[in-house]
Amino acid sequence: MTTNIQVQPKLEFIPPNFNPLVFQVCEFVLPLWLRSRTTIAEIKAENLDILIDLYQKFQSNKIRFLMAFRHPSVDDPYSLMYLLTKLLPKAAKQQGVSLKKPTIAHFIYDRGIPLWAGSSVGWLYSQLGGTPIHRGKLDRAGLRSIRQLFVDGQFPMMASPEGATNGHNEIVSPIEPGIAQMGFWCVEDLLAAKRLEEVFLVPIGIQYYYIDPPWASLEKLLTQLEIDSGLSQSSTLEIATPDGMKFTSEKEAILYKRLYRLGFHILKLMEDFYTKFYHKTPPEISPDSVSNPSELLFLRLEALLDTALKVAEESFNIPTKGNVIDRCRKLEQTGWDWIYREDIKNLEALSPLEKGLADRIAEEASLRMWHMRLVESFVAVTGKYVYEKPSVERFAETTLLLWDMLTRIKGGNPFKRPKLGKQRVEMAIENPLSVSSRWDTYKASRRKAVNDLTQDLQTALEKLIIKNP
C-alpha cells in the first residue's frame, strides 16, 4: 500500500459555533439522508418520558446533563439526531409538554474525524454545536470548550463514553473515565459560580436489527472475503459445530463453519506476516487447551492484536503500557504529532531538504499507524460473539469487521461498508445518574469517585442492551 502523506501544520482547535440556519437545513434533509445514504428504515425509542423531563428541567435552569450513548455504528449520529429532533418533540407534544426548540445537544467528537471525513465535516460539526477533543493527549483547548459548554451551553451535552464505534450491537467496550470526570468538573464549576443546578449523566442505548434477515447478502459477502483472502473451497481446515448451538437452518450452520474457517485462515496469514517481516512469533496455543474453537480464536486474536500494537509501539519508541484502548490512543496521538507538526511554526520557511525529511517522517508515521488501525477495528471482538448466539445481527457484525480488516490491508476505504439490508433502530433511555450527589465522595477521593461513576455508567449501558432471541 502506498501513501502520499505529507507534513501538515498543527491541528487547530475547531470552536463550536452553532448556526440555526445550518441546523434547520440538516433537520430538513435528515429523513431523505436516512433513506438514501443509510440502511435505516425505522427508528424507535423507549422511555422518552425520562428525556422529556430532563429537557424540561434543563430549559428551566434546574439541571445540566450529558447524554452518554452507546456507539455501535457510524450511523449513530443520524439516529440520535432523529431521536432529539423528531421523536422527542412528538412525544412531548403527546404528553402536553411544551419544550423550547430546537431540542438538540452540544456533542463531543474526535478531532480526527475531519482528517478522514474531510474539512467540511469539521465545519458542519462546528455549525451544529459540536466541540472536538484529541483522544490521546491533554487537549487543553478541547477540555476548556467542553467545560464551558457543559456549564453554560444553550443545549445539553452528548458524547460516547466508549470513545469510538465498536461494531457490536450487544457488547459495550470498556468505557473511558473522561465522561465521569467531565461531570464532576461541571459540578465544581457550578459550585464556584454559586449556581444550584444538579448535574446528571444519562445512559442511552442504541441497537440495530435487520428488518429481513439478509442471509443471502451475508453469504455473498462471505464468498467474496474467502476469494480475497485466498481461502479455497477445498481447504482442509474443518470447524466443528459446538454442542448445544441452535441454528434455524442447515444453511446457517454451514455459514457459521465458513465464518470461523475464514477467521482462522486470516489469523494464520496475519501471524505469518508479523513473524516473517517483523520477527514477532505469536505464542503457541494448543487446541487441546481450550474447550471450543471460539475460545481458541479469541486467544490467538488477542495475541495477534498485542503483536501488532508492539510493532507500532517499537517503531515509535513508545513503552507498552495500559489496556488496548489506551495503547491505541497513545499511538494515534504520537502519529499525529509526527504528521501535524506543532514544532514547525512555518512550513513555507523550510528548506527543500527539511521539507523532504518532514514529509518522510509523516509518511512513516502514517504507515506505522496502520497497525494500530487494524487493532482498533477488532478491539471489541471476543471470538465468542457468534458462538454464544448465532443471530443474523452477530453474523453480520463479525463478517463486516472481517471486511474492514481486508479492506484496510488492500488499501481501500473501510468506511464504505457493504449494505446488507434495511435495518430498524431501537433506542432506550436509562434513568439518569446523579453526579452532584457524589460530590462529597469526589472531594474525599477523586479517583474513587470517577472510577465508581464510570463503572456505574458501564453497568447502565450494558443493562440497556436488548437480548433479542
XYZ file of C-alpha atoms in Angstrom:
469
model
C 0.000 0.000 0.000
C 1.356 3.393 -0.945
C 0.748 6.695 0.711
C 1.259 10.312 -0.237
C 1.066 11.660 3.311
C 2.992 14.911 3.689
C 3.849 17.020 6.701
C 1.000 19.268 7.836
C 0.714 22.279 10.150
C -0.528 21.587 13.667
C -4.161 20.686 14.145
C -6.023 23.811 15.135
C -8.955 23.730 17.532
C -12.324 23.976 15.765
C -14.538 26.126 18.020
C -18.233 25.292 18.295
C -20.342 27.884 16.527
C -23.991 26.827 16.473
C -25.779 28.153 13.387
C -29.598 27.847 13.483
C -29.857 28.032 9.689
C -27.411 25.158 9.155
C -29.260 23.131 11.776
C -32.610 23.756 10.066
C -31.207 22.585 6.732
C -29.830 19.407 8.334
C -33.103 18.787 10.146
C -34.994 19.150 6.871
C -32.764 16.779 4.876
C -32.368 14.188 7.662
C -35.274 11.899 6.582
C -34.051 11.970 2.961
C -30.477 11.278 4.096
C -31.607 8.316 6.182
C -33.447 6.799 3.220
C -30.781 7.426 0.601
C -27.446 7.174 2.412
C -28.029 4.647 5.201
C -29.747 1.301 5.707
C -32.025 2.768 8.400
C -35.716 2.332 7.642
C -37.268 2.761 11.082
C -36.249 4.402 14.382
C -37.963 3.799 17.727
C -37.175 4.872 21.285
C -38.258 3.733 24.733
C -38.530 5.723 27.961
C -38.779 9.057 26.192
C -40.584 10.407 29.256
C -37.203 10.423 31.039
C -35.702 12.613 28.335
C -38.756 14.890 28.215
C -38.465 15.524 31.953
C -34.732 16.208 31.688
C -35.113 18.687 28.828
C -37.949 20.443 30.638
C -35.806 20.861 33.757
C -32.769 21.899 31.709
C -34.754 24.592 29.931
C -35.973 25.788 33.343
C -32.335 26.123 34.524
C -32.753 23.416 37.151
C -30.246 20.875 35.848
C -27.318 20.301 33.481
C -26.873 16.906 31.869
C -24.828 14.888 29.412
C -26.286 12.087 27.293
C -23.821 9.179 27.220
C -24.727 7.000 24.253
C -23.633 3.570 23.076
C -21.678 3.738 19.814
C -22.095 0.532 17.775
C -22.336 2.144 14.325
C -21.173 5.096 12.227
C -24.883 5.792 11.671
C -25.428 6.619 15.354
C -25.262 10.437 14.843
C -28.205 10.263 12.408
C -30.192 8.051 14.769
C -29.530 10.408 17.685
C -30.427 13.499 15.687
C -33.701 11.824 14.712
C -34.307 10.980 18.387
C -33.840 14.571 19.534
C -35.447 16.466 16.650
C -38.320 14.120 15.710
C -39.186 11.554 18.378
C -38.610 13.748 21.449
C -40.755 16.749 20.362
C -43.523 14.412 19.155
C -43.621 12.517 22.462
C -43.517 15.773 24.448
C -46.455 17.143 22.483
C -48.438 13.959 23.105
C -47.831 14.418 26.836
C -48.856 18.070 26.706
C -45.339 19.260 27.499
C -44.048 22.353 25.730
C -40.313 22.224 25.003
C -38.346 25.101 23.508
C -36.949 24.345 20.073
C -34.527 23.127 18.983
C -34.241 20.077 21.241
C -30.679 19.164 20.332
C -27.325 18.837 22.093
C -23.783 20.096 22.025
C -21.801 16.989 21.120
C -18.192 15.967 21.650
C -16.425 14.436 18.661
C -12.975 13.071 17.910
C -10.723 15.730 16.353
C -9.505 13.043 13.959
C -12.864 12.716 12.190
C -12.351 15.745 9.890
C -8.971 14.283 8.921
C -10.515 11.279 7.160
C -14.015 12.605 6.522
C -12.916 15.990 5.143
C -12.537 19.514 6.483
C -16.149 20.255 5.502
C -17.246 17.837 8.225
C -15.308 19.835 10.782
C -17.095 22.980 9.607
C -20.501 21.240 9.734
C -19.922 19.819 13.224
C -18.938 23.283 14.422
C -22.090 24.823 12.927
C -24.197 22.160 14.659
C -22.686 22.996 18.050
C -20.120 20.192 18.235
C -16.803 20.552 20.025
C -13.689 18.445 19.247
C -11.290 16.617 21.544
C -7.901 14.976 20.952
C -8.284 11.483 22.381
C -4.635 10.691 23.069
C -3.274 13.754 24.857
C -4.089 16.535 27.276
C -6.112 18.763 24.951
C -6.443 21.962 26.962
C -8.417 23.883 24.330
C -10.815 20.977 23.842
C -11.341 20.465 27.579
C -11.915 24.196 28.154
C -14.589 24.186 25.471
C -16.306 21.116 26.934
C -16.308 22.575 30.432
C -17.720 25.876 29.198
C -20.481 24.193 27.188
C -21.399 21.792 29.988
C -21.911 24.717 32.377
C -23.182 27.474 30.089
C -24.091 25.912 26.727
C -27.591 26.569 25.416
C -28.155 22.826 24.964
C -27.363 19.700 26.986
C -24.194 17.729 26.184
C -23.799 14.451 24.301
C -20.827 12.077 23.975
C -19.889 8.429 23.536
C -18.058 7.101 26.611
C -16.748 4.191 24.513
C -14.698 6.713 22.550
C -15.279 5.132 19.131
C -17.560 2.732 17.279
C -17.026 -0.898 18.226
C -19.194 -2.563 15.578
C -21.162 -4.651 18.090
C -24.831 -4.365 18.977
C -24.551 -6.393 22.158
C -21.098 -5.599 23.556
C -20.199 -2.400 25.382
C -16.496 -1.618 25.070
C -14.688 -0.617 28.275
C -15.699 2.992 28.684
C -13.241 5.788 29.292
C -13.254 7.782 32.564
C -13.334 11.139 30.800
C -17.134 11.388 30.782
C -17.362 10.922 34.566
C -14.596 13.473 35.079
C -16.437 15.984 32.897
C -19.493 15.530 35.094
C -17.540 16.335 38.254
C -15.911 19.335 36.604
C -19.385 20.641 35.795
C -20.431 20.270 39.445
C -17.232 22.053 40.511
C -17.761 24.927 38.074
C -21.410 25.356 39.094
C -20.485 25.490 42.777
C -17.767 28.049 42.030
C -20.390 30.188 40.283
C -22.783 29.700 43.237
C -25.341 28.024 40.987
C -27.744 25.333 42.203
C -28.306 23.181 39.093
C -27.915 19.431 39.613
C -25.705 17.501 37.167
C -26.634 14.165 35.572
C -25.256 11.611 33.137
C -27.971 9.952 31.040
C -27.228 6.499 29.540
C -28.700 5.924 26.061
C -28.692 2.541 24.339
C -28.707 2.081 20.545
C -29.162 -1.195 18.668
C -29.692 -2.098 15.015
C -31.777 -5.027 13.738
C -32.330 -6.236 10.202
C -35.953 -5.991 9.131
C -35.497 -9.010 6.840
C -32.575 -11.330 7.751
C -30.003 -10.765 4.960
C -28.633 -14.316 4.868
C -28.251 -14.231 1.077
C -26.257 -10.968 1.200
C -24.141 -12.357 4.022
C -23.350 -15.499 2.064
C -22.357 -13.408 -0.960
C -20.100 -11.181 1.161
C -18.540 -14.193 2.874
C -17.773 -15.745 -0.514
C -16.065 -12.531 -1.646
C -13.984 -12.437 1.550
C -12.923 -16.036 1.025
C -11.811 -15.173 -2.513
C -9.987 -12.004 -1.400
C -8.143 -13.876 1.356
C -7.162 -16.777 -0.905
C -9.212 -19.337 1.010
C -10.156 -22.100 -1.368
C -13.313 -24.163 -1.028
C -11.089 -27.238 -0.819
C -9.353 -26.015 2.343
C -8.695 -28.841 4.779
C -9.447 -26.657 7.829
C -12.583 -28.027 9.485
C -14.635 -26.272 12.150
C -16.904 -28.442 14.251
C -20.264 -27.061 15.320
C -20.190 -26.888 19.134
C -22.722 -28.963 21.032
C -25.788 -27.021 22.069
C -25.606 -24.360 19.340
C -29.036 -23.720 17.853
C -29.431 -22.827 14.191
C -32.718 -22.187 12.404
C -31.470 -23.961 9.282
C -28.652 -26.134 7.980
C -27.599 -23.183 5.823
C -26.887 -21.101 8.932
C -24.785 -23.925 10.396
C -22.735 -24.032 7.203
C -22.259 -20.246 7.252
C -21.083 -20.493 10.871
C -18.414 -23.014 9.883
C -17.365 -20.871 6.914
C -17.135 -17.736 9.060
C -14.908 -19.386 11.649
C -12.834 -21.107 8.974
C -12.273 -17.700 7.350
C -11.353 -16.207 10.724
C -8.716 -18.864 11.399
C -7.375 -18.537 7.846
C -6.914 -14.760 8.142
C -5.387 -15.193 11.605
C -2.804 -17.613 10.208
C -1.911 -15.229 7.376
C -1.503 -12.323 9.773
C 0.529 -14.370 12.277
C 2.860 -15.441 9.467
C 3.059 -11.817 8.259
C 4.212 -10.496 11.631
C 6.526 -13.455 12.190
C 8.260 -13.187 8.816
C 8.555 -9.440 8.404
C 8.524 -8.115 11.974
C 10.138 -11.078 13.742
C 7.234 -11.385 16.176
C 6.321 -15.017 16.757
C 2.935 -15.404 18.476
C 2.710 -17.745 21.461
C 1.770 -21.337 20.756
C -1.786 -22.145 21.878
C -2.719 -25.798 21.764
C -6.278 -26.570 20.575
C -6.373 -29.201 23.322
C -6.040 -26.479 25.970
C -9.374 -24.839 25.106
C -12.951 -26.042 25.217
C -14.136 -24.875 21.784
C -12.933 -23.195 18.553
C -14.248 -19.779 19.583
C -12.026 -19.710 22.668
C -9.003 -20.663 20.575
C -9.881 -17.937 18.059
C -10.147 -15.355 20.846
C -6.791 -16.256 22.420
C -4.985 -16.181 19.094
C -6.667 -12.930 18.081
C -5.742 -11.329 21.411
C -2.094 -12.333 20.896
C -2.134 -11.018 17.315
C -3.530 -7.630 18.347
C -0.891 -7.341 21.059
C 1.778 -8.155 18.476
C 0.501 -5.522 16.030
C 0.496 -2.862 18.741
C 4.014 -3.780 19.848
C 5.262 -3.404 16.270
C 3.866 0.128 16.136
C 5.000 0.967 19.671
C 8.572 -0.142 18.991
C 8.711 1.883 15.784
C 7.550 4.992 17.671
C 9.681 4.099 20.730
C 6.592 4.062 22.962
C 6.511 1.795 26.042
C 3.836 -0.891 26.155
C 1.567 0.407 28.899
C -2.166 0.315 29.643
C -5.033 -1.578 28.060
C -5.555 -1.971 24.333
C -7.643 1.203 24.050
C -5.049 3.269 25.959
C -2.296 1.930 23.704
C -4.270 2.747 20.554
C -4.915 6.315 21.708
C -1.245 6.859 22.553
C -0.128 5.532 19.169
C -2.664 7.654 17.350
C -1.559 10.827 19.085
C 2.122 10.094 18.519
C 1.442 9.510 14.830
C -0.433 12.793 14.606
C 2.447 14.565 16.336
C 4.726 13.333 13.543
C 2.343 14.425 10.788
C 0.772 17.606 12.210
C 3.904 19.313 13.466
C 3.441 21.745 16.321
C 7.207 22.267 16.457
C 7.293 23.749 12.954
C 5.925 27.281 13.078
C 6.012 27.930 9.335
C 6.128 25.088 6.811
C 6.761 27.520 3.978
C 10.021 28.596 5.598
C 11.511 25.094 5.462
C 14.301 24.381 3.019
C 13.585 21.695 0.392
C 15.751 19.264 2.372
C 13.957 19.983 5.651
C 10.590 19.696 3.929
C 11.613 16.371 2.375
C 12.679 14.961 5.742
C 9.465 16.174 7.387
C 7.417 14.530 4.606
C 9.353 11.307 5.108
C 8.560 11.261 8.830
C 4.878 11.983 8.135
C 4.753 9.127 5.631
C 6.399 6.714 8.043
C 4.014 7.757 10.831
C 1.018 7.010 8.629
C 2.369 3.561 7.778
C 3.117 2.755 11.410
C -0.372 3.855 12.499
C -1.782 1.283 10.054
C -1.021 -1.474 12.589
C -2.967 0.416 15.238
C -5.957 0.900 12.920
C -6.187 -2.858 12.439
C -6.259 -3.347 16.190
C -8.790 -0.540 16.658
C -11.224 -2.340 14.336
C -11.045 -5.500 16.435
C -10.778 -4.099 19.944
C -14.218 -5.440 20.943
C -14.005 -8.795 19.147
C -14.229 -11.698 21.590
C -14.235 -14.673 19.244
C -17.248 -15.969 21.195
C -19.785 -13.485 19.876
C -21.406 -15.675 17.215
C -20.774 -18.859 19.181
C -22.786 -17.567 22.141
C -25.770 -16.580 19.977
C -25.736 -17.216 16.214
C -28.148 -14.411 15.283
C -28.085 -12.755 11.873
C -27.004 -9.483 13.514
C -23.980 -11.114 15.141
C -23.093 -12.914 11.925
C -23.295 -9.627 10.029
C -21.290 -7.598 12.563
C -18.459 -10.134 12.641
C -18.386 -10.546 8.856
C -18.319 -6.782 8.352
C -15.411 -6.435 10.794
C -13.510 -9.003 8.709
C -14.406 -6.928 5.642
C -12.982 -3.859 7.421
C -9.706 -5.654 8.039
C -9.300 -6.948 4.492
C -10.242 -3.555 3.077
C -7.619 -1.777 5.196
C -4.975 -4.290 4.140
C -5.895 -3.890 0.465
C -5.659 -0.107 0.819
C -9.381 0.558 0.359
C -11.771 2.767 2.311
C -13.173 0.854 5.325
C -15.876 3.483 5.793
C -17.647 2.402 2.596
C -19.105 -0.759 4.056
C -21.394 -3.041 2.055
C -25.099 -2.560 2.771
C -26.589 -5.928 3.661
C -30.208 -4.911 4.189
C -32.648 -2.430 5.728
C -32.494 -2.002 9.484
C -34.621 -0.708 12.316
C -33.024 1.206 15.179
C -34.103 0.658 18.765
C -33.009 3.198 21.350
C -33.706 3.327 25.069
C -33.072 5.918 27.762
C -31.993 4.762 31.220
C -32.631 6.623 34.467
C -30.036 9.398 34.879
C -27.045 9.028 37.175
C -26.674 11.951 39.557
C -23.157 13.375 39.586
C -23.951 16.076 42.134
C -24.946 13.520 44.786
C -21.412 12.054 44.546
C -19.640 15.351 45.184
C -18.651 14.549 48.769
C -17.104 11.278 47.597
C -15.251 13.176 44.878
C -13.847 15.646 47.408
C -12.623 12.761 49.560
C -11.134 10.735 46.685
C -11.303 11.943 43.099
C -10.034 8.669 41.673
C -12.581 6.560 43.566
C -15.479 8.834 42.643
C -14.535 8.881 38.945
C -13.951 5.114 38.863
C -17.230 4.366 40.651
C -19.249 6.634 38.360
C -17.526 5.178 35.287
C -18.376 1.643 36.420
C -21.993 2.602 37.148
C -22.253 4.127 33.675
C -20.781 0.964 32.132
C -23.326 -1.157 34.009
C -26.199 1.104 32.952
C -25.201 0.935 29.258
C -24.896 -2.853 29.443
C -28.322 -3.022 31.083
C -29.786 -1.213 28.064
C -28.730 -3.962 25.659
C -31.814 -5.825 24.479
C -31.023 -9.536 24.368
C -33.303 -10.412 21.498
C -33.611 -14.200 20.962
